[in-house]
mmCIF file of C-alpha atoms in Angstrom:
data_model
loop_
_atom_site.group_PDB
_atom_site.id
_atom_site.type_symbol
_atom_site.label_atom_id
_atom_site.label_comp_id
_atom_site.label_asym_id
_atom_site.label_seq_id
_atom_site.Cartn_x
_atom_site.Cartn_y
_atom_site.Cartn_z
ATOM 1 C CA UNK A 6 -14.992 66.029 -84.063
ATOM 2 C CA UNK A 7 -17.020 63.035 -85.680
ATOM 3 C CA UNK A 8 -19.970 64.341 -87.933
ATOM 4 C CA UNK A 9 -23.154 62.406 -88.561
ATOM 5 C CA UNK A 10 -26.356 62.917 -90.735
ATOM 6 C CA UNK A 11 -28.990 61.219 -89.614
ATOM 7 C CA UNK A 12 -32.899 60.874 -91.154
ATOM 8 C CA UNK A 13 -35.137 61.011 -87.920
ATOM 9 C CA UNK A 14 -37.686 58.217 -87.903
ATOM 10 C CA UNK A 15 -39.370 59.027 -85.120
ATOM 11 C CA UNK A 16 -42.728 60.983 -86.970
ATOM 12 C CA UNK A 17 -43.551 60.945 -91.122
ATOM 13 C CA UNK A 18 -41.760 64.286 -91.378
ATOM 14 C CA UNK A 19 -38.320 62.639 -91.356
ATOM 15 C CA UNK A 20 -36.274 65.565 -90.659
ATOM 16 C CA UNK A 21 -32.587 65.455 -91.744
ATOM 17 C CA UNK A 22 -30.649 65.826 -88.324
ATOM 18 C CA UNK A 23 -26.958 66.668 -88.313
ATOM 19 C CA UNK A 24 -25.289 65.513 -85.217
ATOM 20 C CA UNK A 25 -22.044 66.450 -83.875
ATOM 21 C CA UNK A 26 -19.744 64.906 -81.710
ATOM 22 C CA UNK A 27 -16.851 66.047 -79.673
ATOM 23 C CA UNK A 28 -15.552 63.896 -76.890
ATOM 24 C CA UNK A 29 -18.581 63.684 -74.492
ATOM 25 C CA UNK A 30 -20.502 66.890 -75.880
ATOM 26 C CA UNK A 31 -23.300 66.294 -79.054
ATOM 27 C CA UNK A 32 -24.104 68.695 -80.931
ATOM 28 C CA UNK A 33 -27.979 68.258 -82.505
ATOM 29 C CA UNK A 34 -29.612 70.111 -85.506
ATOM 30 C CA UNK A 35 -32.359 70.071 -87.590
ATOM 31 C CA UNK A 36 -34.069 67.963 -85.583
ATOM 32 C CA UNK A 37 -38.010 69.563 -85.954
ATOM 33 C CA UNK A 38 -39.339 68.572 -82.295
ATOM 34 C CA UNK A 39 -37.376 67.464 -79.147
ATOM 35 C CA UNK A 40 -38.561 63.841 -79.603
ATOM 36 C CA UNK A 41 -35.951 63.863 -82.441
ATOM 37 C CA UNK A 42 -33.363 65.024 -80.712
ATOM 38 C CA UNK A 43 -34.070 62.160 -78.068
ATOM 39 C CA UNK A 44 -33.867 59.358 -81.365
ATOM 40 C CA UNK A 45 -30.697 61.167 -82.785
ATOM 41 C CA UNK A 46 -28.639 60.508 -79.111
ATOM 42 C CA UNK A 47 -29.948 57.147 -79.539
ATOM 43 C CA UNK A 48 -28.950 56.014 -82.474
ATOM 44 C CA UNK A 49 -25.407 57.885 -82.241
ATOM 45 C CA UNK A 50 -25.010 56.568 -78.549
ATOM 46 C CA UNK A 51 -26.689 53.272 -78.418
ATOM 47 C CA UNK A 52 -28.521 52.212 -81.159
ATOM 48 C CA UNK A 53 -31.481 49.493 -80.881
ATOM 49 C CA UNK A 54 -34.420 48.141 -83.256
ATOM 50 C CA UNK A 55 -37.571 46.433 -82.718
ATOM 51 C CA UNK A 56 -37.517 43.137 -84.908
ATOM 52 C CA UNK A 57 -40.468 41.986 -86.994
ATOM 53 C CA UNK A 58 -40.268 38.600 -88.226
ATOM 54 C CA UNK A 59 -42.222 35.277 -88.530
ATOM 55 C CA UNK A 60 -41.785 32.221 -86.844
ATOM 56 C CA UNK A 61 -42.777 28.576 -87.945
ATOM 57 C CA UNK A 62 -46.042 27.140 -86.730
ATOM 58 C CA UNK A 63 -46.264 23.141 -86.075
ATOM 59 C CA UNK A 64 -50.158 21.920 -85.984
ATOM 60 C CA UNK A 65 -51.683 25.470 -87.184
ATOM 61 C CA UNK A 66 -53.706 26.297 -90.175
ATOM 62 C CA UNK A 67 -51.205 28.725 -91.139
ATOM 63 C CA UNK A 68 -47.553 27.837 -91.033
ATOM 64 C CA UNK A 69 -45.950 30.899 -89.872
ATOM 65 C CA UNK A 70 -47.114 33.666 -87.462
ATOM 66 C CA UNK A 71 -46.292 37.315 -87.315
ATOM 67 C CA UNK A 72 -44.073 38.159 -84.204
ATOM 68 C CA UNK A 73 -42.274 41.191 -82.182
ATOM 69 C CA UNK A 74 -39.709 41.985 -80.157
ATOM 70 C CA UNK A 75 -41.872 43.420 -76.959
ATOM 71 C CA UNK A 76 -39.354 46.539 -77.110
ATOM 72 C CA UNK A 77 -36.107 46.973 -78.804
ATOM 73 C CA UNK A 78 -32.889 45.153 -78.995
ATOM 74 C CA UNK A 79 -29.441 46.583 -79.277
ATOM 75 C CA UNK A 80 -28.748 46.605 -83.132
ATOM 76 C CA UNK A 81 -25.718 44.804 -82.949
ATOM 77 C CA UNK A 82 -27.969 41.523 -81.489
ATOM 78 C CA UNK A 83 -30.457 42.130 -84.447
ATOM 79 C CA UNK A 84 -28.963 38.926 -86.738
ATOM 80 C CA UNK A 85 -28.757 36.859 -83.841
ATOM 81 C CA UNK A 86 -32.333 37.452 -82.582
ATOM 82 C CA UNK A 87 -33.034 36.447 -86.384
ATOM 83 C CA UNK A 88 -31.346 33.358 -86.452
ATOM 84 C CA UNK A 89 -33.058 32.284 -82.733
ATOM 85 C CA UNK A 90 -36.350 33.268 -84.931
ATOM 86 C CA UNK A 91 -35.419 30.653 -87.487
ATOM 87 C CA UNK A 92 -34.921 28.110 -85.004
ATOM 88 C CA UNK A 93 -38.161 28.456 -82.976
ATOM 89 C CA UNK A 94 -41.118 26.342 -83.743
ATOM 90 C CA UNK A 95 -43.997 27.297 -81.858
ATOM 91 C CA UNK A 96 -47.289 25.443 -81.491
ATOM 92 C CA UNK A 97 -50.387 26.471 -82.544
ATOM 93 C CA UNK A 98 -53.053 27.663 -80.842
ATOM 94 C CA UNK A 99 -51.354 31.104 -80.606
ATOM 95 C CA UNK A 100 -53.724 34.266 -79.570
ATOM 96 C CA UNK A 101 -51.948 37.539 -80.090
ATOM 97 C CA UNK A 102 -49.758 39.256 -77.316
ATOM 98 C CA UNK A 103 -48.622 35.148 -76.311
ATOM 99 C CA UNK A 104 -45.341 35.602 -75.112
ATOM 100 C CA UNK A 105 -43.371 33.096 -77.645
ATOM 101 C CA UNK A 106 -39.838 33.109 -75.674
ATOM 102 C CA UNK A 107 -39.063 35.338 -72.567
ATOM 103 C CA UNK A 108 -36.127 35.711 -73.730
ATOM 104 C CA UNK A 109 -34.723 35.993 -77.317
ATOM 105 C CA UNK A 110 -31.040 35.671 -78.299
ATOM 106 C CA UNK A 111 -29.982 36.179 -74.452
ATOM 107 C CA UNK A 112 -31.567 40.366 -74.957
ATOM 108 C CA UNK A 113 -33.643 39.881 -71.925
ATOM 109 C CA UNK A 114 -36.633 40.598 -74.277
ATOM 110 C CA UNK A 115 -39.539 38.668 -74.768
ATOM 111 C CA UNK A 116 -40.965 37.613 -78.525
ATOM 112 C CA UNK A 117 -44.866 38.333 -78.947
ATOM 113 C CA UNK A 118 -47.062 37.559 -81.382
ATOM 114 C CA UNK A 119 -48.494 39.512 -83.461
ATOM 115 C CA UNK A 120 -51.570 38.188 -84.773
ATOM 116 C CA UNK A 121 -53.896 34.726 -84.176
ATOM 117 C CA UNK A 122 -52.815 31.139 -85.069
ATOM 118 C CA UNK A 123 -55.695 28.617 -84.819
ATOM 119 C CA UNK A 124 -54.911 24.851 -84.786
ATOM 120 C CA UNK A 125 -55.433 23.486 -87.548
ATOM 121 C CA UNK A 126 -58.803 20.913 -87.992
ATOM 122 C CA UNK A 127 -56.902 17.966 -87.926
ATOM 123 C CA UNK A 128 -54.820 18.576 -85.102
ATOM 124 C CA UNK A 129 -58.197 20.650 -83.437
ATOM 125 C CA UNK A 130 -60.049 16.899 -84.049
ATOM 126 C CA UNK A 131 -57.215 15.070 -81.974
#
């Protein structure tokens, strides 16, 4: 039997969950609310992670904008969906929600952004 302790992220309270596991059967406690126990057989089972990251920004009056992952990834693609960030140079205008690649890192997921890029006045001017 494989013994985890897990903090539950799901609300502030953070409850300290104690899962068991024994072949196919889990074992869940401590968990304060049943939303908890749904995070705890996700993280033991199949864990995933919405990313957060910035992107560059070519012609903008800021050079980086705020992006998402539209849900989560599988945690195990989180440092290549990083390094795809670090690659990607997006052009400004941006408005939030823009979709900035349908598909990041081969996850099937899309990259949003997060927040407004105008271009910048010289390239607005052109």
């Amino acid at each position: 039997m494989e013994t985890r302790e897990l903090t539950c992220i799901v609300c502030p309270v953070g409850c300290r969950v104690t899962v068991e596991v024994d072949g196919e059967e889990m074992r869940i406690t401590g968990n304060g609310c049943k939303r908890g126990e749904t995070y705890c057989r996700q993280e033991v089972t199949c864990p995933v992670r919405t990313v957060t990251s910035l992107v560059a920004v070519e012609g903008g009056e800021h050079p980086l904008c705020p992006v998402k992952t539209a849900r989560p990834v599988p945690r195990e693609k989180v440092p290549e969906v990083l390094a795809a960030l670090r690659a990607l140079r997006v052009s400004a205008p941006i408005a939030i929600g823009d979709v900035l690649a349908e598909d990041v890192a081969g996850t099937g997921v899309a990259l949003v952004a997060t927040d407004d890029r105008a271009a910048s006045a010289q390239t607005a001017a052109c």
